[in-house]
Coordinates of C-alpha atoms in Angstrom, one line a residue:
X1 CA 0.0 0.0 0.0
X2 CA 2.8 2.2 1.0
X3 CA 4.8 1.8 -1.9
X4 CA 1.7 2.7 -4.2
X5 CA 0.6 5.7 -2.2
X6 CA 4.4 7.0 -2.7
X7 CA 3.4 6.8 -6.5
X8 CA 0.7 8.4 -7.1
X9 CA 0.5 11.1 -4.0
X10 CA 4.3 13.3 -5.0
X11 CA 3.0 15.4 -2.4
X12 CA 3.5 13.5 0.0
X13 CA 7.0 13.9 1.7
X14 CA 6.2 10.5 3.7
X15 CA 3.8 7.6 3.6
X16 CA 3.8 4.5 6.1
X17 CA 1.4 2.1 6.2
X18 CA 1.4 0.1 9.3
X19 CA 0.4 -3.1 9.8
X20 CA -1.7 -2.0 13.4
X21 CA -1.1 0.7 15.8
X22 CA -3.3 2.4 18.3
X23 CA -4.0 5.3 16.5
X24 CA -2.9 7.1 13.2
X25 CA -3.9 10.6 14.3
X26 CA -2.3 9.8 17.9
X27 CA 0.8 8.7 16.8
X28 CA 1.0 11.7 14.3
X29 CA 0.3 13.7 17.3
X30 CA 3.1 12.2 19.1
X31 CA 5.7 13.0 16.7
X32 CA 4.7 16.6 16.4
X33 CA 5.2 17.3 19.9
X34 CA 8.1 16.0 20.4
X35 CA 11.2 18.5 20.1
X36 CA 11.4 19.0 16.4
X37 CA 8.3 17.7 15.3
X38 CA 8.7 15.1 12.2
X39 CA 10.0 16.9 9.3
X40 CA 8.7 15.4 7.0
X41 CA 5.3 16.9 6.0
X42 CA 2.5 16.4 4.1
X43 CA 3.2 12.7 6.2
X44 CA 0.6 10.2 5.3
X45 CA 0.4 7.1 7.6
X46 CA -1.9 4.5 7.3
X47 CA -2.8 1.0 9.1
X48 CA -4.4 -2.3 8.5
X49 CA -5.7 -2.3 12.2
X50 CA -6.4 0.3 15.0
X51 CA -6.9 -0.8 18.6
X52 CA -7.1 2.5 19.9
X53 CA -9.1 4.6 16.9
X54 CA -11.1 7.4 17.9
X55 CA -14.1 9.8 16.3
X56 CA -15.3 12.9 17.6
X57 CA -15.8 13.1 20.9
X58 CA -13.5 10.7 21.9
X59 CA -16.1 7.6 20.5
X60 CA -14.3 4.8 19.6
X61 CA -13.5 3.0 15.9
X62 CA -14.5 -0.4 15.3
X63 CA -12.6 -2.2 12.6
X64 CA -10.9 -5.2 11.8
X65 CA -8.2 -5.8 9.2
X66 CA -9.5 -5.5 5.7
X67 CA -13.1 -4.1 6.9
X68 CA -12.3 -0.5 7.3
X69 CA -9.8 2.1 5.3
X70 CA -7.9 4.0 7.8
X71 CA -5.3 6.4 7.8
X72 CA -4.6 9.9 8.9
X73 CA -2.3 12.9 7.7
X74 CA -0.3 15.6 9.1
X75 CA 0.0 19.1 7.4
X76 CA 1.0 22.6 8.2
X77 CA -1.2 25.0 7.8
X78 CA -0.7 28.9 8.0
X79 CA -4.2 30.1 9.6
X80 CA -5.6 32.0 12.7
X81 CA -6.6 29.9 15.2
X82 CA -10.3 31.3 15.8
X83 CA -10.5 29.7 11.5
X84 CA -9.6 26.1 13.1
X85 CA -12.9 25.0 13.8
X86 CA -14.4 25.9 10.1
X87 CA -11.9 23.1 8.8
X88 CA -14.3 20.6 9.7
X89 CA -16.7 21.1 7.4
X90 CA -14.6 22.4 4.7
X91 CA -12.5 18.9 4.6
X92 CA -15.6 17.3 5.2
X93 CA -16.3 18.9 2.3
X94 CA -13.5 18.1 -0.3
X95 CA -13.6 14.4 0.8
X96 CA -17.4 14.3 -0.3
X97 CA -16.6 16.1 -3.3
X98 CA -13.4 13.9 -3.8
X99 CA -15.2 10.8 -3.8
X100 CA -17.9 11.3 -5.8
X101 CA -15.5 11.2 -8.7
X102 CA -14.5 7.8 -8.1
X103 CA -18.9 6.5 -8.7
X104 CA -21.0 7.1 -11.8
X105 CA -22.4 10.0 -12.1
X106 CA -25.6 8.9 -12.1
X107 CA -25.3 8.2 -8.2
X108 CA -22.9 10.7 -7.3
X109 CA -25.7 12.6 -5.4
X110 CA -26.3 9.8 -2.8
X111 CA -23.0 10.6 -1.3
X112 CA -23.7 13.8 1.0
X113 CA -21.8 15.0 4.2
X114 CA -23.4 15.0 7.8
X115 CA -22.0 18.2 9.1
X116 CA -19.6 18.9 10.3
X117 CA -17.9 16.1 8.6
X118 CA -19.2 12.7 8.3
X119 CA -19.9 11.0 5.0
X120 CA -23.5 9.6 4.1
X121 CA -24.1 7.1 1.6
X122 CA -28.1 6.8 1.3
X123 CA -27.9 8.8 4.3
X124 CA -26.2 6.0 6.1
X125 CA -22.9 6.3 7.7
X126 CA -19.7 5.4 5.3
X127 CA -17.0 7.5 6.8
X128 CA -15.8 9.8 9.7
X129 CA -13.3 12.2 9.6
X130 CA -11.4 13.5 12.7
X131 CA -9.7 16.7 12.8
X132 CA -6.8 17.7 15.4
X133 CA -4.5 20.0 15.6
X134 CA -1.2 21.0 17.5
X135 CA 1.6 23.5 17.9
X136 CA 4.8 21.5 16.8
X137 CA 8.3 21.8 17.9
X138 CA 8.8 23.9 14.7
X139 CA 6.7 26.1 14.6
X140 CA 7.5 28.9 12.4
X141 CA 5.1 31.6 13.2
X142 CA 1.7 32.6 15.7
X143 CA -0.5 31.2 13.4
X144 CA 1.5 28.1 12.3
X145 CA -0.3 24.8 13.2
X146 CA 0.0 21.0 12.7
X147 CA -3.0 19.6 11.5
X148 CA -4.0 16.0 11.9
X149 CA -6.7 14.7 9.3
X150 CA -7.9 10.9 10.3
X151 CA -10.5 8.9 8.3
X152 CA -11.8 6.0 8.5
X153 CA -14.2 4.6 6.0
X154 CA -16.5 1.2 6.1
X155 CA -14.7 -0.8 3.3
X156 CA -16.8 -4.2 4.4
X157 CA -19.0 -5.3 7.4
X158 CA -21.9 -2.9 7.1
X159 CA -24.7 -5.4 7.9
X160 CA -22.9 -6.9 10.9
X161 CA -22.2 -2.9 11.9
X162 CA -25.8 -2.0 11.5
X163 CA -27.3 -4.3 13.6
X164 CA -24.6 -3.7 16.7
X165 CA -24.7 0.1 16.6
X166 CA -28.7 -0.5 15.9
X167 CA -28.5 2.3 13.2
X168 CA -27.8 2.1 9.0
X169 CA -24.6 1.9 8.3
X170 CA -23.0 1.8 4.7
X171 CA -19.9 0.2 3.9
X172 CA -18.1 0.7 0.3
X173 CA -18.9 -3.2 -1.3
X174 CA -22.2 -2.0 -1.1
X175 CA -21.5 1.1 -3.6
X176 CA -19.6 -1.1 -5.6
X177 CA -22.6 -3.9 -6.1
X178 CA -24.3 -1.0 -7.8
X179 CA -21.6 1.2 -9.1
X180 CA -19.3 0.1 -12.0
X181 CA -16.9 2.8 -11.1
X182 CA -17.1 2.7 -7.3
X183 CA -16.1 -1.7 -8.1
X184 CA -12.6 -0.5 -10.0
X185 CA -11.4 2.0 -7.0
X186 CA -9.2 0.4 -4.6
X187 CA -8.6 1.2 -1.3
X188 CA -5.4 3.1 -2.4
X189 CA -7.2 4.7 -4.6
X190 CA -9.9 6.1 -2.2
X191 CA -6.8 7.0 0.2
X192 CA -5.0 8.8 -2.7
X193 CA -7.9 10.7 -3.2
X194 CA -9.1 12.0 -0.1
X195 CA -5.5 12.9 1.1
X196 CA -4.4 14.8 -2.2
X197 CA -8.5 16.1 -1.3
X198 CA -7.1 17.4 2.1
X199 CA -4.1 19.3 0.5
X200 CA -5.8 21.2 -2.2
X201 CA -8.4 22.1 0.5
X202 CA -6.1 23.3 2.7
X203 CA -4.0 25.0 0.4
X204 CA -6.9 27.0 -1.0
X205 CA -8.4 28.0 2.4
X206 CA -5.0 29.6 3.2
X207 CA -4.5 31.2 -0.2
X208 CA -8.0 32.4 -0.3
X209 CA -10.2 31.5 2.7
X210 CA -13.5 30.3 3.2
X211 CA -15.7 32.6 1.2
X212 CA -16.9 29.6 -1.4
X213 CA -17.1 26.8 1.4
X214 CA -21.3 27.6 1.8
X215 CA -21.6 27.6 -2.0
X216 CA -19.6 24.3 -1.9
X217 CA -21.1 23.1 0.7
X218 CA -24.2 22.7 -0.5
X219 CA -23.5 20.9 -3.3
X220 CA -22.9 17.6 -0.9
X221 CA -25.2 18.7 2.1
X222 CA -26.9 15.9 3.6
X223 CA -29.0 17.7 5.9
X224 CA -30.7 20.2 4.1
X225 CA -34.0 20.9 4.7
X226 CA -34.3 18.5 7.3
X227 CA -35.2 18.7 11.0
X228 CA -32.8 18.5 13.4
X229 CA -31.9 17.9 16.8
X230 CA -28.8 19.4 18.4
X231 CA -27.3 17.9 21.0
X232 CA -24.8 19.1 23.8
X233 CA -23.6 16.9 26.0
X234 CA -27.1 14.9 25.7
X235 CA -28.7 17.5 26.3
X236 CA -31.4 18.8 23.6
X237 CA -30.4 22.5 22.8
X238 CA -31.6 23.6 19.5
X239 CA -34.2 22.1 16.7
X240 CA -35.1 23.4 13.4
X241 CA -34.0 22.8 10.0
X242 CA -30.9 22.7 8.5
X243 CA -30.1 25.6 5.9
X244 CA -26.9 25.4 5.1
X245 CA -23.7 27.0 7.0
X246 CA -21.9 30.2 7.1
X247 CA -18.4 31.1 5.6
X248 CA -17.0 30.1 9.5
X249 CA -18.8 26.7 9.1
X250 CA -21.2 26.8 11.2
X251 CA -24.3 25.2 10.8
X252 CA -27.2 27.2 10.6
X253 CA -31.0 26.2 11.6
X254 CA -33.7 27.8 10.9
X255 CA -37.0 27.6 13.7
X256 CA -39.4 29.8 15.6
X257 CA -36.9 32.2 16.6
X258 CA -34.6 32.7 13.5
X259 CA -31.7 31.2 12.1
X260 CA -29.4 29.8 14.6
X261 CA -25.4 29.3 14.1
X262 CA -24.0 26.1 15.7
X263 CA -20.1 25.8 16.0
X264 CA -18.3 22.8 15.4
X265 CA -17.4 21.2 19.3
X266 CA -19.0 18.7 21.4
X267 CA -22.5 19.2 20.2
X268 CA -24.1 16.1 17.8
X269 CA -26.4 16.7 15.7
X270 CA -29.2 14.2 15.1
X271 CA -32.3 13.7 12.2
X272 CA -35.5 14.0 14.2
X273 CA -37.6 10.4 13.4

């Protein structure tokens, strides 16, 4: 895998693939802060198995070897920290938009994004992205950061996923049954394209910022339209309908008392049934 990644992503200063580890994003995290920080940037590394693999808000990764594509990558990135959180949704974002080039384009529209950043096949989970992020050993300026991108995405085992999380879950066998496209991507191709997805993205936000992430957005939103529940901590603390997000990201729902903007953090956000 490693040695095909190195091909096609030039990028790439480094790529590992692993045969398990606990965590791509925490071992990326790791090297950063250690005096120095690796050197060696855009660094791809990738594993056949995580024991340790985490989503947002700290919720664990199931996966077993072959089952589940996962791999993480670190990159620095020249922004102010208060435009951190709106990188959620924006590599959210290009990984949707990334992928929908490797299916027919006949079903390219049943991949959407949940925000901030999952991906939704048939509305079903396929995919979470995890975003960190970290002052290196090297930092070069106040508004230098690491970055740590981590996805993992159901390759197999979507049925026997389904019925132990007791909610639809979508696994990329499935999109390939039905998708003469999706069957010919492998699972290097699907890493090569979300990871050279995540450097143009962040490239063009620091060139240009975020002024085209709502436009873009909605062109893979998932939510649109439809009622929603937001969570904090459990606790119900907003409802209305999604209508898109603002150029920080934020999602924005629309009820009784206006359009509300919710920041990306420890809040879920959930379809009403």
């Amino acid at each position: 895998m490693a040695a095909t990644l190195r091909e096609i992503l030039p990028q790439f200063r480094q790529v590992d693939w692993l045969e398990q580890t606990g965590s791509t994003n925490a071992d990326l995290l790791a090297l950063a802060r250690r005096d120095g920080g690796p050197p060696d940037r855009p660094w791809l590394l990738g594993t056949h198995l995580q024991s340790q693999g985490r989503g947002r808000a700290g919720r664990t990764w199931q996966n077993r070897i072959g089952a589940n594509l996962m791999f993480s990558c670190a990159f620095d990135v020249f922004l102010p920290a208060r435009q951190l959180p709106t990188l959620a949704p924006l590599i959210g974002m290009a990984t949707c938009q990334a992928l929908r080039t490797r299916l027919d384009a006949r079903h390219r529209t049943r991949l959407t994004m949940k925000w901030p950043n999952d991906l939704l096949w048939d509305q079903a989970k396929l995919a979470g992205i995890l975003i960190e992020s970290t002052r290196s050993g090297t930092a070069q300026a106040a508004d230098h950061h690491l970055i740590i991108i981590g996805m993992g995405l159901n390759l197999e085992d979507a049925r026997a996923l389904s019925q132990s999380l007791d909610r639809r879950i979508a696994d990329w066998a499935e999109i390939a049954a039905e998708d003469s496209a999706a069957a010919h991507a492998t699972a290097a191709d699907l890493a090569a394209c979300a990871a050279r997805a995540w450097y143009d993205a962040l490239n063009h936000a620091t060139a240009r910022g975020f002024a085209d992430l709502p436009a873009r957005y909605a062109e893979v939103d998932g939510l649109a339209g439809r009622m929603l529940d937001v969570l904090d901590d459990g606790r119900l603390r907003h409802t209305g309908a999604a209508c898109g997000i603002d150029g920080d990201g934020r999602l924005l729902l629309r009820n009784a008392d206006g359009v509300q903007a919710i920041s990306v953090g420890e809040i879920s956000v959930r379809l009403q049934r």
